[in-house]
Coordinates of C-alpha atoms in Angstrom, one line a residue:
M549 CA -106.1 103.9 93.2
K550 CA -103.8 106.5 91.8
L551 CA -100.5 104.9 91.4
S552 CA -96.9 106.5 90.1
F553 CA -95.5 105.4 86.8
T554 CA -92.8 103.3 88.8
E555 CA -95.5 101.6 90.5
E556 CA -97.4 100.6 87.6
N557 CA -94.4 99.3 86.0
Y558 CA -93.6 97.1 88.8
L559 CA -97.1 95.6 89.1
K560 CA -96.7 95.0 85.2
T561 CA -93.3 93.4 85.3
I562 CA -94.5 91.2 88.5
F563 CA -97.5 90.0 86.3
H564 CA -95.2 89.2 83.2
L565 CA -92.7 87.3 85.4
N566 CA -95.6 85.2 87.3
H567 CA -96.3 82.3 85.3
S568 CA -98.6 80.5 87.5
P569 CA -100.7 81.5 90.3
D570 CA -98.8 79.6 93.0
E571 CA -95.5 80.7 91.7
N572 CA -93.6 83.7 93.7
V573 CA -91.6 86.1 91.8
S574 CA -88.0 86.9 93.1
T575 CA -86.8 90.4 93.9
N576 CA -83.8 89.3 91.9
A577 CA -85.9 88.7 88.5
I578 CA -87.9 91.9 88.8
S579 CA -84.3 93.7 89.3
E580 CA -83.0 92.2 86.4
V581 CA -86.2 93.3 84.2
L582 CA -86.3 96.7 85.5
N583 CA -82.2 97.1 85.4
T584 CA -82.4 98.2 89.3
K585 CA -80.7 97.4 92.4
A586 CA -82.4 94.5 94.3
A587 CA -82.5 97.0 97.4
S588 CA -84.5 99.5 95.3
V589 CA -86.9 96.6 94.4
T590 CA -87.2 95.6 98.0
D591 CA -88.3 99.3 99.3
M592 CA -90.8 99.4 96.1
L593 CA -92.2 96.0 97.2
K594 CA -92.9 96.9 100.7
K595 CA -94.6 100.0 99.4
L596 CA -96.9 98.0 97.3
S597 CA -97.5 95.4 99.8
D598 CA -98.6 98.6 102.3
K599 CA -101.1 99.4 99.3
K600 CA -102.2 95.7 99.3
L601 CA -101.3 95.4 95.7
V602 CA -98.8 92.6 96.4
N603 CA -98.2 89.7 98.8
Y604 CA -94.7 90.2 99.8
E605 CA -92.5 88.5 102.5
K606 CA -88.7 88.9 102.9
Y607 CA -86.6 86.2 101.0
Q608 CA -90.0 84.3 99.6
G609 CA -90.6 86.6 96.8
V610 CA -93.9 88.4 95.7
T611 CA -97.2 87.7 94.1
L612 CA -100.0 90.1 93.1
T613 CA -103.1 90.7 95.0
K614 CA -106.5 90.9 93.2
D615 CA -106.2 94.7 93.2
G616 CA -102.4 94.4 92.2
E617 CA -103.4 92.0 89.4
K618 CA -106.3 94.2 88.3
Q619 CA -104.1 97.4 88.2
A620 CA -101.5 95.4 86.1
I621 CA -104.0 94.2 83.6
T622 CA -105.2 97.6 83.1
V623 CA -101.8 99.0 82.3
I624 CA -101.2 96.1 80.1
R625 CA -104.4 97.0 78.1
K626 CA -103.6 100.5 77.7
H627 CA -100.1 99.6 76.4
R628 CA -101.5 97.0 73.9
L629 CA -104.3 99.4 72.5
W630 CA -101.7 102.2 72.0
E631 CA -99.6 99.7 70.1
V632 CA -102.7 98.9 67.8
F633 CA -103.4 102.6 67.4
L634 CA -99.7 103.5 66.5
V635 CA -99.4 100.7 63.8
E636 CA -103.0 100.9 62.2
K637 CA -103.6 104.6 62.5
L638 CA -100.2 106.2 62.4
N639 CA -98.4 103.8 60.3
F640 CA -95.6 103.2 62.8
K641 CA -93.8 99.7 62.1
W642 CA -94.3 97.0 65.2
D643 CA -90.6 97.8 66.1
E644 CA -91.1 101.4 66.7
V645 CA -94.3 101.1 69.0
H646 CA -92.9 99.5 72.3
E647 CA -91.1 102.4 73.6
I648 CA -93.9 105.2 72.8
A649 CA -96.8 102.7 74.4
E650 CA -94.5 102.4 77.4
E651 CA -95.1 106.2 78.1
L652 CA -98.8 106.2 77.0
E653 CA -99.7 103.2 79.0
H654 CA -99.5 105.8 81.9
I655 CA -102.6 107.7 80.7
C656 CA -105.6 107.5 83.6
S657 CA -108.5 108.1 81.5
E658 CA -110.8 105.2 81.4
K659 CA -113.2 106.9 79.3
L660 CA -110.5 107.5 76.8
I661 CA -109.0 103.9 76.6
N662 CA -112.7 102.5 76.1
R663 CA -113.4 105.0 73.2
L664 CA -109.7 103.9 72.1
D665 CA -110.9 100.5 72.0
E666 CA -114.0 101.1 70.1
F667 CA -112.5 103.5 67.6
L668 CA -110.0 100.5 66.8
E669 CA -113.0 98.2 66.6
F670 CA -112.0 96.1 69.8
P671 CA -109.0 94.3 68.6
K672 CA -108.1 91.1 70.1
K673 CA -104.6 91.3 69.6
D674 CA -101.6 93.9 69.6
P675 CA -99.2 94.1 66.5
H676 CA -96.7 91.5 68.2
G677 CA -99.6 88.9 68.6
D678 CA -100.2 89.5 72.3
P679 CA -103.9 89.2 73.6
I680 CA -105.5 92.6 74.5
P681 CA -107.6 92.4 77.7
D682 CA -111.1 93.7 77.5
K683 CA -112.7 96.5 79.6
N684 CA -113.7 94.0 82.2
G685 CA -110.0 92.8 82.7
V686 CA -110.7 89.6 80.9
L687 CA -107.3 88.4 79.5
K688 CA -107.8 85.5 77.2
S689 CA -104.9 82.9 77.3
Q690 CA -103.6 81.7 74.0
E691 CA -102.2 78.4 72.9
L692 CA -98.7 79.4 71.2
L693 CA -95.4 77.4 71.4
P694 CA -92.0 78.5 70.6
V695 CA -90.2 77.1 67.7
S696 CA -87.9 75.6 69.9
K697 CA -90.4 73.3 71.3
L698 CA -91.5 72.0 68.0
K699 CA -90.4 68.8 66.0
V700 CA -89.3 67.9 62.4
G701 CA -92.5 68.2 60.5
D702 CA -94.4 70.5 62.6
K703 CA -96.0 73.5 61.1
G704 CA -98.3 76.5 62.2
I705 CA -98.7 80.0 62.1
I706 CA -96.3 82.8 63.3
S707 CA -98.5 84.4 65.8
G708 CA -96.2 85.9 68.6
V709 CA -93.1 87.0 70.0
R710 CA -91.4 86.6 73.5
E711 CA -89.0 89.2 72.7
H712 CA -89.9 93.0 71.9
S713 CA -86.5 94.5 71.5
V714 CA -86.3 96.6 68.1
E715 CA -83.2 94.6 67.0
F716 CA -85.3 91.4 67.4
L717 CA -88.4 92.5 65.4
K718 CA -86.1 94.3 62.7
Y719 CA -84.7 90.7 62.2
L720 CA -87.6 89.1 61.7
E721 CA -88.9 91.8 59.3
K722 CA -85.8 91.3 57.2
T723 CA -86.1 87.6 57.2
G724 CA -89.9 87.3 56.2
L725 CA -90.8 85.9 60.0
I726 CA -93.6 87.8 60.4
L727 CA -97.2 87.3 62.1
G728 CA -99.5 85.6 59.9
E729 CA -96.8 83.6 57.8
C730 CA -97.0 79.9 57.8
L731 CA -94.0 78.3 59.0
S732 CA -92.7 74.5 59.0
I733 CA -89.7 72.7 60.8
T734 CA -87.7 70.8 58.3
E735 CA -84.5 70.2 60.4
I736 CA -83.2 70.7 63.7
I737 CA -79.4 71.0 64.4
T738 CA -78.6 68.8 67.4
F739 CA -75.1 70.5 67.8
D740 CA -76.6 74.0 68.8
S741 CA -80.3 73.5 68.8
S742 CA -80.6 75.8 65.6
V743 CA -83.7 75.2 63.3
M744 CA -84.1 75.1 59.8
V745 CA -87.6 76.6 58.9
R746 CA -89.6 77.0 55.6
V747 CA -91.7 80.1 55.1
K748 CA -93.1 81.1 51.7
N749 CA -91.2 78.1 50.0
H750 CA -88.1 79.6 51.3
Q751 CA -85.9 77.8 53.8
Q752 CA -83.7 79.5 56.3
M753 CA -81.8 78.7 59.4
I754 CA -82.6 80.4 62.6
S755 CA -80.7 80.3 66.0
R756 CA -81.6 78.9 69.1
E757 CA -82.2 82.2 70.5
V758 CA -84.7 83.2 67.9
A759 CA -86.4 79.8 67.9
K760 CA -87.1 80.3 71.6
N761 CA -88.7 84.0 71.1
L762 CA -90.9 83.4 68.1
L763 CA -94.2 82.1 68.6
I764 CA -96.4 79.7 67.0
A765 CA -100.0 78.5 66.6
L766 CA -100.2 74.9 65.4

């Protein structure tokens, strides 16, 4: 099925917002992520419903159909493979690739994407630690926890991020909070939920917002 860039972006957004199979995604949540008016979201959801890509009822939110989920996972697969290519082969930094991959993810050629996957030796994760779906659309979940959910004494490997903004990734790079580093919790400040962490024998304080968006594999 040939979809427009906008339709693909909606499906991808719904997929990311839908945290459980029984959970409907609200039009307001989609509107906020895509920075568009709620009325425009409603119009698009009706179009996607007509194409049997979403289950939509007014005031009840939306979920993806099986076909809609397949389309969303395909877009996500392309996005994450292009990010790997940009970082590993063209030497972009991890904070530079998201917007470029947002454009490249709409390339339709399945043959090209499968060859890109093979060329990259079938990577399992993108530069931000997110899992890459395989060519059959299988997206393996990963057991990651935000630093904000950990307790004093807990430690693990920095393995992903929830926030992909350039500013956040540059902050992590500057402070050494990068993928693959071992992180341990040494103190939690009750007043504002900021967290003292140790990385490479160096202690630093991170804010509650950073702690919510930095993911750890225990």
